[in-house]
Tab-separated table of C-alpha atoms and ligand atoms in Angstrom:
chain	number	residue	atom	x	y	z
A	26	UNK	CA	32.236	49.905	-6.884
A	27	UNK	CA	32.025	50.472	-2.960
A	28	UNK	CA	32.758	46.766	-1.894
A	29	UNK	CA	35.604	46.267	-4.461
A	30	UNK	CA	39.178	45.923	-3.125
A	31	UNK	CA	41.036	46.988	-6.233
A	32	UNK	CA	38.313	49.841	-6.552
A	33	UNK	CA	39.492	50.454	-2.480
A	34	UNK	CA	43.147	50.607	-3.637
A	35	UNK	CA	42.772	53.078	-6.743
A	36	UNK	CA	40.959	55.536	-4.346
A	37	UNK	CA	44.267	55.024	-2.105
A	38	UNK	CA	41.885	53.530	1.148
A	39	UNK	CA	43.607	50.645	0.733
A	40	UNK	CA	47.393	50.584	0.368
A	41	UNK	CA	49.692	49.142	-2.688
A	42	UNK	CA	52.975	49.316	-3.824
A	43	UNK	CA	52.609	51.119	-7.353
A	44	UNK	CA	54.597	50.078	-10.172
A	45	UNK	CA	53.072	52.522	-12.399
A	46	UNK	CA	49.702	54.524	-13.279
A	47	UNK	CA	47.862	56.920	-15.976
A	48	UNK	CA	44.807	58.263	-15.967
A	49	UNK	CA	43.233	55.055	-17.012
A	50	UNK	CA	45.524	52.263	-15.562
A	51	UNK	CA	47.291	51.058	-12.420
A	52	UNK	CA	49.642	48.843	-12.005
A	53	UNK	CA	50.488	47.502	-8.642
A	54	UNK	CA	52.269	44.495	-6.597
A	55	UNK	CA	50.529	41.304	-6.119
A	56	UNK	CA	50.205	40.895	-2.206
A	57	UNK	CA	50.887	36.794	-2.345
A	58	UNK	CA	52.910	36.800	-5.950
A	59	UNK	CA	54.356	33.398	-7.773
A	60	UNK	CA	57.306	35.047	-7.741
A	61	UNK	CA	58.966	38.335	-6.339
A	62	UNK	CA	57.533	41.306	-9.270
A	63	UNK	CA	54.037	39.535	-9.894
A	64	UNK	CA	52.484	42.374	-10.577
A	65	UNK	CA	48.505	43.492	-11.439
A	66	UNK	CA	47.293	45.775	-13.794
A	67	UNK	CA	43.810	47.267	-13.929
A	68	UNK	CA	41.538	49.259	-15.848
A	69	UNK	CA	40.666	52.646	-13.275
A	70	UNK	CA	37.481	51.837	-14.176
A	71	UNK	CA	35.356	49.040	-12.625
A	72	UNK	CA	34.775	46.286	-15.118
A	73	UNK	CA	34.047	42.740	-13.729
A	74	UNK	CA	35.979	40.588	-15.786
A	75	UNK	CA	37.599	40.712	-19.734
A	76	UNK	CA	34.080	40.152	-21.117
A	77	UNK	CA	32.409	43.564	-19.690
A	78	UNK	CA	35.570	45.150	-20.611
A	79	UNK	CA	35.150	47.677	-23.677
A	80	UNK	CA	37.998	47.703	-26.714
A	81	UNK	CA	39.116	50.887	-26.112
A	82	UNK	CA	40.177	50.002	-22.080
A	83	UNK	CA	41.584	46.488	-23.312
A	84	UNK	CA	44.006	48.440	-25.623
A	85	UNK	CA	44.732	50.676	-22.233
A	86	UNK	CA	45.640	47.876	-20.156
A	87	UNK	CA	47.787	46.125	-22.904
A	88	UNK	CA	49.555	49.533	-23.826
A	89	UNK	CA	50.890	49.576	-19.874
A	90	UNK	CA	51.465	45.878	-19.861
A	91	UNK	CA	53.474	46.736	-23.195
A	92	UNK	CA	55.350	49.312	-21.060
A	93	UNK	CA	56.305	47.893	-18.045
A	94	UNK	CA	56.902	44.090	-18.493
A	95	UNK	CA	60.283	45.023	-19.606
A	96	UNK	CA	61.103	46.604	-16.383
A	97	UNK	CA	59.701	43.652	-14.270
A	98	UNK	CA	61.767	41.479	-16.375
A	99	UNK	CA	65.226	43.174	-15.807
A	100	UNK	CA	64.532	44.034	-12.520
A	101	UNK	CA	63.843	40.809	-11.663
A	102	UNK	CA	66.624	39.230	-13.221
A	103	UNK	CA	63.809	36.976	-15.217
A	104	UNK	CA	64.187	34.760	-18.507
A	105	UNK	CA	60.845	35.507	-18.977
A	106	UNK	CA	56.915	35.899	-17.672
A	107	UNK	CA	53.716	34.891	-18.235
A	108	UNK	CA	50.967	37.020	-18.881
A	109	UNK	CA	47.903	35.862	-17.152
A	110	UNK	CA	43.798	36.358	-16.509
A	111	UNK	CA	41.479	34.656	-14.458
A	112	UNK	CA	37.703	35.138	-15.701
A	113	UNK	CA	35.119	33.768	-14.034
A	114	UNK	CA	35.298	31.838	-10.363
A	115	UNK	CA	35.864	28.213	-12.542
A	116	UNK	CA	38.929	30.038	-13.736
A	117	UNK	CA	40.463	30.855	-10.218
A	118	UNK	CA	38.636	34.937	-10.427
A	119	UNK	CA	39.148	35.622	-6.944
A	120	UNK	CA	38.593	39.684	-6.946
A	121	UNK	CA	36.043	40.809	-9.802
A	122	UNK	CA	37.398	43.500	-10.990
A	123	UNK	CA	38.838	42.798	-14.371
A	124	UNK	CA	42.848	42.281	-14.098
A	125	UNK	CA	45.752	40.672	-15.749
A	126	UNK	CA	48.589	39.341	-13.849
A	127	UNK	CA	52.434	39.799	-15.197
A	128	UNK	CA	54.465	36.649	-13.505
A	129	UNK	CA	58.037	36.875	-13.765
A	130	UNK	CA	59.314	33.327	-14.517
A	131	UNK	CA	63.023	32.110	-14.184
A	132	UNK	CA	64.002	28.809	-16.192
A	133	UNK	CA	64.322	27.077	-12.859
A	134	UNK	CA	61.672	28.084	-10.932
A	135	UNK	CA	59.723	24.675	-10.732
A	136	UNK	CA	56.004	25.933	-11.969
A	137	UNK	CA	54.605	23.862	-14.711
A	138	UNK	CA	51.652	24.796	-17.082
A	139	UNK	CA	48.531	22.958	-17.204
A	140	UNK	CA	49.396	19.640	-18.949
A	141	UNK	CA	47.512	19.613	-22.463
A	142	UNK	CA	45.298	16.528	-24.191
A	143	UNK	CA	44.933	15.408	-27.741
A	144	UNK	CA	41.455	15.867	-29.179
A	145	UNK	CA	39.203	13.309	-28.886
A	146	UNK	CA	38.352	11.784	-32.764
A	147	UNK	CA	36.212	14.194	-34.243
A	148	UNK	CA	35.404	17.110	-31.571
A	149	UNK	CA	37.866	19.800	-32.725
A	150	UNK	CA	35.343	19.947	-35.820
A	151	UNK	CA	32.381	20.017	-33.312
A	152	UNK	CA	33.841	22.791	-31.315
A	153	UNK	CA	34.589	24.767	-33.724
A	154	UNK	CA	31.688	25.234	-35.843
A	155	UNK	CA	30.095	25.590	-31.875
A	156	UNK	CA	32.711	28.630	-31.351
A	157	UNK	CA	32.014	30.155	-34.899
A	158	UNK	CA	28.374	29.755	-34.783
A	159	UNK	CA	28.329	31.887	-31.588
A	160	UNK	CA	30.376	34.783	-33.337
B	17	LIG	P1	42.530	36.444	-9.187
B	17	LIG	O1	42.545	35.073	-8.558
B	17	LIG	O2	42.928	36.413	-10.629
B	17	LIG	O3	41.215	37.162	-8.950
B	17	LIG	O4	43.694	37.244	-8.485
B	17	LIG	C1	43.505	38.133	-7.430
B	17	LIG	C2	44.872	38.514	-6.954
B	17	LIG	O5	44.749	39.679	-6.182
B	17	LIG	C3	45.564	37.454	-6.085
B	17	LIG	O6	46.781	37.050	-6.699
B	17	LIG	C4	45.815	38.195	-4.766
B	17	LIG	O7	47.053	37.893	-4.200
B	17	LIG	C5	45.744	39.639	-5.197
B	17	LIG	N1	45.352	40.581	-4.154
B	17	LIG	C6	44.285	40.493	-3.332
B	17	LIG	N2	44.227	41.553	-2.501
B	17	LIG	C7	45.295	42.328	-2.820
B	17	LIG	C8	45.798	43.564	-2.328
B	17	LIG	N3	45.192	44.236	-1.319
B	17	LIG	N4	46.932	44.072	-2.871
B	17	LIG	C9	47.550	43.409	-3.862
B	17	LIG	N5	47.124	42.253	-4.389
B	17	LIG	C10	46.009	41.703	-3.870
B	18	LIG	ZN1	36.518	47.501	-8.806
Protein backbone atom coordinates (compact mmCIF):
# COMPACT_ATOMS: atom_id res chain seq x y z
CA UNK A 1 0.00 0.00 0.00
CA UNK A 2 1.46 3.54 -1.05
CA UNK A 3 0.64 5.41 2.30
CA UNK A 4 1.80 2.51 4.57
CA UNK A 5 4.97 3.03 6.65
CA UNK A 6 5.91 -0.60 7.15
CA UNK A 7 4.98 -1.07 3.33
CA UNK A 8 7.63 2.27 2.99
CA UNK A 9 10.25 0.31 5.00
CA UNK A 10 10.06 -3.20 3.11
CA UNK A 11 10.61 -1.25 -0.20
CA UNK A 12 13.81 0.22 1.76
CA UNK A 13 12.30 4.22 1.32
CA UNK A 14 12.15 4.26 4.70
CA UNK A 15 15.04 3.06 6.86
CA UNK A 16 15.14 0.10 9.68
CA UNK A 17 17.48 -1.77 11.46
CA UNK A 18 16.83 -5.48 10.18
CA UNK A 19 16.95 -8.27 12.46
CA UNK A 20 16.13 -10.68 9.86
CA UNK A 21 14.07 -11.29 6.46
CA UNK A 22 12.81 -14.06 3.79
CA UNK A 23 11.00 -13.73 1.00
CA UNK A 24 7.83 -13.42 2.93
CA UNK A 25 8.83 -11.81 6.32
CA UNK A 26 10.76 -8.95 7.92
CA UNK A 27 11.73 -8.48 10.99
CA UNK A 28 12.93 -5.16 12.17
CA UNK A 29 13.63 -2.82 15.40
CA UNK A 30 10.86 -1.07 17.04
CA UNK A 31 11.75 2.77 16.74
CA UNK A 32 10.28 3.64 20.53
CA UNK A 33 10.66 -0.18 22.05
CA UNK A 34 9.56 -1.24 25.88
CA UNK A 35 12.74 -2.36 26.12
CA UNK A 36 16.15 -2.37 24.13
CA UNK A 37 15.41 -5.61 21.23
CA UNK A 38 11.52 -4.89 20.86
CA UNK A 39 11.40 -5.97 17.74
CA UNK A 40 8.44 -6.17 14.74
CA UNK A 41 7.74 -8.73 12.46
CA UNK A 42 5.61 -8.48 9.34
CA UNK A 43 4.08 -10.31 6.67
CA UNK A 44 5.89 -8.67 3.08
CA UNK A 45 2.63 -8.55 2.12
CA UNK A 46 0.11 -5.82 3.10
CA UNK A 47 -2.55 -7.22 5.36
CA UNK A 48 -4.36 -4.76 7.74
CA UNK A 49 -4.55 -6.50 10.82
CA UNK A 50 -4.56 -10.59 12.06
CA UNK A 51 -8.14 -10.90 10.77
CA UNK A 52 -7.35 -10.16 6.86
CA UNK A 53 -4.36 -12.20 7.38
CA UNK A 54 -4.54 -15.67 5.41
CA UNK A 55 -3.29 -19.16 7.30
CA UNK A 56 -0.65 -19.76 5.20
CA UNK A 57 1.18 -16.00 6.04
CA UNK A 58 0.19 -16.48 9.87
CA UNK A 59 2.28 -19.74 9.85
CA UNK A 60 5.12 -17.39 7.99
CA UNK A 61 5.22 -14.87 10.56
CA UNK A 62 5.16 -17.42 13.51
CA UNK A 63 7.90 -19.66 11.76
CA UNK A 64 10.36 -16.30 11.99
CA UNK A 65 9.05 -15.37 15.37
CA UNK A 66 9.93 -19.18 16.15
CA UNK A 67 13.42 -18.36 14.78
CA UNK A 68 14.55 -15.37 16.13
CA UNK A 69 13.04 -14.84 19.66
CA UNK A 70 15.83 -16.92 20.86
CA UNK A 71 18.37 -14.56 19.62
CA UNK A 72 16.55 -11.43 21.06
CA UNK A 73 16.44 -13.25 24.23
CA UNK A 74 20.24 -14.00 24.65
CA UNK A 75 21.23 -11.03 23.17
CA UNK A 76 19.42 -9.16 25.37
CA UNK A 77 20.36 -10.80 28.38
CA UNK A 78 16.32 -11.37 28.95
CA UNK A 79 14.41 -13.89 31.38
CA UNK A 80 11.92 -13.77 28.99
CA UNK A 81 9.40 -11.76 26.36
CA UNK A 82 6.14 -11.26 25.52
CA UNK A 83 4.73 -11.83 22.33
CA UNK A 84 2.30 -9.19 21.41
CA UNK A 85 -0.54 -7.78 18.68
CA UNK A 86 -2.52 -4.85 18.59
CA UNK A 87 -5.76 -5.28 16.27
CA UNK A 88 -7.92 -2.74 15.80
CA UNK A 89 -7.43 1.18 17.07
CA UNK A 90 -9.48 0.05 20.64
CA UNK A 91 -6.55 -2.28 20.94
CA UNK A 92 -3.70 0.41 20.68
CA UNK A 93 -3.28 -0.53 16.33
CA UNK A 94 -1.33 2.40 15.63
CA UNK A 95 0.18 1.38 11.96
CA UNK A 96 -2.32 -1.01 9.97
CA UNK A 97 -0.35 -3.20 8.61
CA UNK A 98 -0.70 -6.47 10.38
CA UNK A 99 2.38 -7.00 12.97
CA UNK A 100 3.37 -8.75 16.08
CA UNK A 101 5.67 -7.26 18.51
CA UNK A 102 8.52 -9.53 20.39
CA UNK A 103 9.23 -7.53 23.91
CA UNK A 104 12.12 -8.66 25.71
CA UNK A 105 11.18 -8.65 29.44
CA UNK A 106 13.70 -8.85 32.43
CA UNK A 107 12.20 -10.00 35.94
CA UNK A 108 12.78 -6.48 37.16
CA UNK A 109 11.80 -4.36 34.65
CA UNK A 110 8.66 -2.76 36.39
CA UNK A 111 5.84 -3.41 33.46
CA UNK A 112 2.77 -5.05 34.74
CA UNK A 113 0.02 -6.84 32.63
CA UNK A 114 -3.42 -5.72 32.46
CA UNK A 115 -4.93 -6.60 35.89
CA UNK A 116 -7.67 -9.43 35.30
CA UNK A 117 -11.54 -9.65 36.85
CA UNK A 118 -13.60 -12.55 38.00
CA UNK A 119 -16.68 -13.22 35.89
CA UNK A 120 -19.62 -11.70 36.74
CA UNK A 121 -22.38 -14.68 38.00
CA UNK A 122 -23.46 -16.25 35.00
CA UNK A 123 -21.78 -14.40 31.83
CA UNK A 124 -18.90 -16.81 31.08
CA UNK A 125 -21.94 -19.15 29.94
CA UNK A 126 -23.42 -16.15 27.97
CA UNK A 127 -20.22 -15.42 26.23
CA UNK A 128 -19.50 -18.39 25.29
CA UNK A 129 -22.34 -19.83 23.57
CA UNK A 130 -22.08 -15.87 21.93
CA UNK A 131 -18.33 -16.84 20.78
CA UNK A 132 -19.39 -20.42 19.55
CA UNK A 133 -22.47 -19.36 17.88
CA UNK A 134 -20.37 -16.98 15.71
CA UNK A 135 -17.94 -19.90 14.63
P1 LIG B 1 1.01 -0.70 17.06
O1 LIG B 1 0.58 0.27 18.13
O2 LIG B 1 0.82 -2.12 17.47
O3 LIG B 1 0.38 -0.38 15.72
O4 LIG B 1 2.58 -0.54 16.95
C1 LIG B 1 3.22 0.23 15.98
C2 LIG B 1 4.67 0.25 16.36
O5 LIG B 1 5.40 0.67 15.23
C3 LIG B 1 5.02 1.20 17.51
O6 LIG B 1 5.59 0.47 18.59
C4 LIG B 1 6.03 2.16 16.88
O7 LIG B 1 7.08 2.49 17.74
C5 LIG B 1 6.52 1.37 15.69
N1 LIG B 1 7.02 2.16 14.58
C6 LIG B 1 6.40 3.20 13.97
N2 LIG B 1 7.15 3.68 12.96
C7 LIG B 1 8.28 2.92 12.94
C8 LIG B 1 9.45 2.91 12.13
N3 LIG B 1 9.63 3.80 11.13
N4 LIG B 1 10.42 2.00 12.39
C9 LIG B 1 10.25 1.12 13.40
N5 LIG B 1 9.17 1.06 14.19
C10 LIG B 1 8.19 1.96 13.97
ZN1 LIG C 1 1.63 -2.09 4.56
Amino acid sequence: MDDCIFCKIIKGEIPSYKVYENGDVLAFLDITPVNSGHTLVISKNHYDNLIDLPEEEAGKLINVIKKITPAIVKATEADGFNLNLNNGSAAGQVINHVHFHIVPRKNNDGYKLWPGHVYPAGEAEIVLEKIKSNL
